Tab-separated table of C-alpha atoms in Angstrom:
chain	number	residue	atom	x	y	z
A	253	MET	CA	-89.626	133.293	60.664
A	254	LYS	CA	-89.126	131.261	63.618
A	255	ASP	CA	-91.222	128.215	64.356
A	256	LYS	CA	-91.640	129.159	68.140
A	257	LEU	CA	-91.422	132.107	70.298
A	258	ASN	CA	-89.614	131.952	73.866
A	259	ILE	CA	-91.461	134.608	76.122
A	260	LYS	CA	-91.539	134.975	80.217
A	261	ILE	CA	-94.551	135.427	81.942
A	262	ARG	CA	-95.093	136.259	85.543
A	263	ILE	CA	-98.017	134.568	87.485
A	264	ALA	CA	-98.796	136.118	91.147
A	265	ASP	CA	-95.663	136.316	93.163
A	266	MET	CA	-93.929	133.506	91.627
A	267	ALA	CA	-90.622	133.521	89.890
A	268	PRO	CA	-91.070	134.333	85.841
A	269	LEU	CA	-92.047	131.343	83.967
A	270	GLN	CA	-89.979	130.870	80.661
A	271	MET	CA	-92.659	129.478	77.814
A	272	ASN	CA	-92.113	128.443	74.111
A	273	ILE	CA	-94.941	128.921	72.151
A	274	ASN	CA	-96.396	129.609	68.597
A	275	PRO	CA	-96.382	133.295	67.753
A	276	SER	CA	-100.360	133.149	67.224
A	277	GLU	CA	-100.788	131.949	70.927
A	278	GLU	CA	-98.854	135.231	72.749
A	279	GLU	CA	-102.122	137.267	72.962
A	280	TYR	CA	-104.042	134.575	74.011
A	281	ILE	CA	-101.058	133.675	76.796
A	282	ARG	CA	-100.841	137.207	77.808
A	283	LYS	CA	-104.635	137.670	78.428
A	284	ALA	CA	-104.446	134.662	80.637
A	285	GLU	CA	-101.416	135.987	82.348
A	286	ALA	CA	-103.228	139.394	83.046
A	287	ASN	CA	-106.597	137.299	84.079
A	288	VAL	CA	-104.880	135.411	86.803
A	289	ASN	CA	-102.597	138.199	88.054
A	290	GLN	CA	-106.000	140.507	87.996
A	291	LEU	CA	-107.833	137.963	90.145
A	292	TRP	CA	-104.551	137.532	92.063
A	293	LYS	CA	-104.646	140.823	93.102
A	294	SER	CA	-108.116	141.139	93.884
A	295	TRP	CA	-108.332	137.717	96.219
A	296	SER	CA	-105.125	138.762	97.712
A	297	THR	CA	-106.479	141.748	99.602
A	298	ARG	CA	-109.923	140.047	100.184
A	299	PHE	CA	-108.983	136.482	101.411
A	300	GLU	CA	-106.434	136.322	104.365
A	301	VAL	CA	-105.443	132.696	103.110
A	302	LYS	CA	-101.798	131.524	102.192
A	303	SER	CA	-100.548	131.914	98.587
A	304	GLU	CA	-101.199	128.230	97.534
A	305	GLU	CA	-104.526	128.388	98.776
A	306	LEU	CA	-105.149	131.291	96.921
A	307	MET	CA	-103.371	129.971	93.878
A	308	ALA	CA	-106.144	127.206	94.258
A	309	MET	CA	-108.914	129.056	94.704
A	310	ILE	CA	-107.878	130.842	91.217
A	311	ALA	CA	-107.019	127.602	89.735
A	312	PHE	CA	-110.655	126.184	90.521
A	313	GLN	CA	-112.031	129.443	89.427
A	314	PHE	CA	-110.578	128.913	85.845
A	315	ALA	CA	-111.582	125.503	85.902
A	316	LYS	CA	-115.442	126.160	86.573
A	317	LEU	CA	-115.455	129.104	83.890
A	318	TYR	CA	-113.685	126.454	81.572
A	319	THR	CA	-116.126	123.764	82.468
A	320	PHE	CA	-119.397	126.141	81.998
A	321	GLN	CA	-117.934	127.228	78.631
A	322	LYS	CA	-117.437	123.706	77.635
A	323	GLU	CA	-120.818	122.747	78.517
A	324	ARG	CA	-122.193	125.708	76.540
A	325	GLU	CA	-120.200	124.874	73.504
A	326	ASN	CA	-121.823	120.963	73.859
A	327	ARG	CA	-125.365	122.559	73.861
A	328	ALA	CA	-124.576	124.788	70.994
A	329	ILE	CA	-123.272	122.027	68.721
A	330	GLU	CA	-126.086	120.114	69.586
A	331	THR	CA	-128.743	122.565	68.758
A	332	ILE	CA	-126.723	123.500	65.536
A	333	LYS	CA	-127.104	119.579	64.608
A	334	THR	CA	-130.835	119.594	65.590
A	335	LEU	CA	-131.037	122.732	63.378
A	336	GLU	CA	-128.882	121.488	60.363
A	337	LYS	CA	-131.345	117.973	60.620
A	338	GLU	CA	-134.722	120.512	60.585
A	339	LEU	CA	-133.156	122.291	57.428
A	340	GLU	CA	-131.967	119.569	55.528
A	341	GLY	CA	-135.544	117.780	55.934
A	342	LEU	CA	-136.985	121.517	55.006
A	343	MET	CA	-134.735	121.456	51.665
A	344	ALA	CA	-135.794	117.741	50.987
A	345	ALA	CA	-139.637	118.593	51.514
A	346	ILE	CA	-138.894	121.518	49.263
A	347	ASP	CA	-137.446	119.570	46.536
A	348	GLY	CA	-140.436	116.924	46.924
A	349	LYS	CA	-138.352	113.975	48.106
A	350	GLU	CA	-140.419	113.603	51.687
A	351	PRO	CA	-143.345	114.853	52.860
A	352	SER	CA	-142.966	117.506	55.775
A	353	ALA	CA	-145.334	118.934	58.544
A	354	HIS	CA	-144.239	122.060	57.192
A	355	ARG	CA	-145.638	122.077	53.890
A	356	ARG	CA	-148.268	124.485	53.180
A	357	LYS	CA	-151.843	123.790	52.577
A	358	SER	CA	-152.773	123.237	48.898
A	359	ASP	CA	-154.838	126.551	49.384
A	360	ALA	CA	-152.360	128.532	50.453
A	361	PRO	CA	-149.681	130.665	48.525
A	362	GLY	CA	-146.692	128.651	47.604
A	363	ALA	CA	-143.849	128.230	44.993
A	364	LYS	CA	-146.448	127.879	42.259
A	365	ASP	CA	-147.294	131.502	42.907
A	366	HIS	CA	-143.910	132.586	43.224
A	367	PRO	CA	-141.607	131.711	40.155
A	368	SER	CA	-138.705	132.777	41.841
A	369	LEU	CA	-138.981	130.207	44.790
A	370	LEU	CA	-138.952	127.314	42.249
């Protein structure tokens, strides 16, 4: 099996571009090509600007989407880290290693009342 795949993509009205890619990336490359071309087609009829300006607008649109997505990813990672710390604290409290604000009152049903939780 080849290590690299040689493909051509066509963006807007430009000459085809040769690319050597990993075969596993082809689907993503083709989708990216289709998305850019779809936006190109839509915006070229909507805006009366030079091709270079239109391509700059498209590049900015995708850069903006990437930036928003990266920020969402960072927030999700921070949320996961916070939840992992909380879970570790709860697990430690269950094991009796440290007190927790989440412990039940002594009169509330707990692990002693449910042997399956021990």
